[in-house]
């Protein structure tokens, strides 16, 4: 459980960088395979912001 919380925290911190850089590829590639569904939603979110 602790690992999941830490991972979410990392994503939250990184999302600021992705938002300013509009870097969809990096946003997708840096999220673990175990979180594939979240990754898909995450990438879609940035596509909306960037395009």
PDB file of C-alpha atoms in Angstrom:
ATOM      1  CA  UNK A   1       0.000   0.000   0.000  1.00  0.00           C
ATOM      2  CA  UNK A   2       2.831   2.355   0.844  1.00  0.00           C
ATOM      3  CA  UNK A   3       4.388   1.763  -2.583  1.00  0.00           C
ATOM      4  CA  UNK A   4       1.134   2.685  -4.343  1.00  0.00           C
ATOM      5  CA  UNK A   5       0.881   5.940  -2.397  1.00  0.00           C
ATOM      6  CA  UNK A   6       4.479   6.810  -3.267  1.00  0.00           C
ATOM      7  CA  UNK A   7       3.857   6.051  -6.932  1.00  0.00           C
ATOM      8  CA  UNK A   8       0.792   8.294  -7.018  1.00  0.00           C
ATOM      9  CA  UNK A   9       2.848  11.028  -5.372  1.00  0.00           C
ATOM     10  CA  UNK A  10       5.545  10.684  -8.038  1.00  0.00           C
ATOM     11  CA  UNK A  11       2.951  10.933 -10.806  1.00  0.00           C
ATOM     12  CA  UNK A  12       1.454  14.029  -9.207  1.00  0.00           C
ATOM     13  CA  UNK A  13       4.874  15.689  -9.047  1.00  0.00           C
ATOM     14  CA  UNK A  14       5.789  14.719 -12.602  1.00  0.00           C
ATOM     15  CA  UNK A  15       2.432  15.823 -14.010  1.00  0.00           C
ATOM     16  CA  UNK A  16       3.384  19.485 -13.517  1.00  0.00           C
ATOM     17  CA  UNK A  17       6.408  18.971 -15.758  1.00  0.00           C
ATOM     18  CA  UNK A  18       4.369  17.108 -18.363  1.00  0.00           C
ATOM     19  CA  UNK A  19       1.673  19.755 -18.340  1.00  0.00           C
ATOM     20  CA  UNK A  20       4.139  22.545 -19.048  1.00  0.00           C
ATOM     21  CA  UNK A  21       6.104  20.497 -21.579  1.00  0.00           C
ATOM     22  CA  UNK A  22       3.063  18.853 -23.208  1.00  0.00           C
ATOM     23  CA  UNK A  23       5.189  15.721 -23.458  1.00  0.00           C
ATOM     24  CA  UNK A  24       2.674  12.903 -23.969  1.00  0.00           C
ATOM     25  CA  UNK A  25       5.279  10.272 -24.806  1.00  0.00           C
ATOM     26  CA  UNK A  26       7.238  10.808 -21.597  1.00  0.00           C
ATOM     27  CA  UNK A  27       4.050  10.859 -19.546  1.00  0.00           C
ATOM     28  CA  UNK A  28       3.115   7.456 -20.938  1.00  0.00           C
ATOM     29  CA  UNK A  29       6.564   5.864 -20.798  1.00  0.00           C
ATOM     30  CA  UNK A  30       7.396   6.779 -17.199  1.00  0.00           C
ATOM     31  CA  UNK A  31       4.330   5.148 -15.659  1.00  0.00           C
ATOM     32  CA  UNK A  32       4.648   1.478 -14.667  1.00  0.00           C
ATOM     33  CA  UNK A  33       3.026  -1.312 -16.666  1.00  0.00           C
ATOM     34  CA  UNK A  34       0.962  -2.239 -13.605  1.00  0.00           C
ATOM     35  CA  UNK A  35      -0.751   1.124 -14.011  1.00  0.00           C
ATOM     36  CA  UNK A  36      -1.481   0.720 -17.726  1.00  0.00           C
ATOM     37  CA  UNK A  37      -5.127   1.763 -17.405  1.00  0.00           C
ATOM     38  CA  UNK A  38      -4.149   4.880 -15.473  1.00  0.00           C
ATOM     39  CA  UNK A  39      -1.487   5.594 -18.102  1.00  0.00           C
ATOM     40  CA  UNK A  40      -4.050   5.535 -20.886  1.00  0.00           C
ATOM     41  CA  UNK A  41      -6.256   8.016 -19.030  1.00  0.00           C
ATOM     42  CA  UNK A  42      -3.185  10.102 -18.150  1.00  0.00           C
ATOM     43  CA  UNK A  43      -2.028  10.326 -21.773  1.00  0.00           C
ATOM     44  CA  UNK A  44      -5.531  11.157 -22.983  1.00  0.00           C
ATOM     45  CA  UNK A  45      -5.671  13.956 -20.414  1.00  0.00           C
ATOM     46  CA  UNK A  46      -2.469  15.484 -21.756  1.00  0.00           C
ATOM     47  CA  UNK A  47      -3.613  15.136 -25.355  1.00  0.00           C
ATOM     48  CA  UNK A  48      -6.609  17.270 -24.401  1.00  0.00           C
ATOM     49  CA  UNK A  49      -4.364  19.866 -22.757  1.00  0.00           C
ATOM     50  CA  UNK A  50      -1.865  19.983 -25.606  1.00  0.00           C
ATOM     51  CA  UNK A  51      -4.223  19.716 -28.557  1.00  0.00           C
TER      52      UNK A  51
END
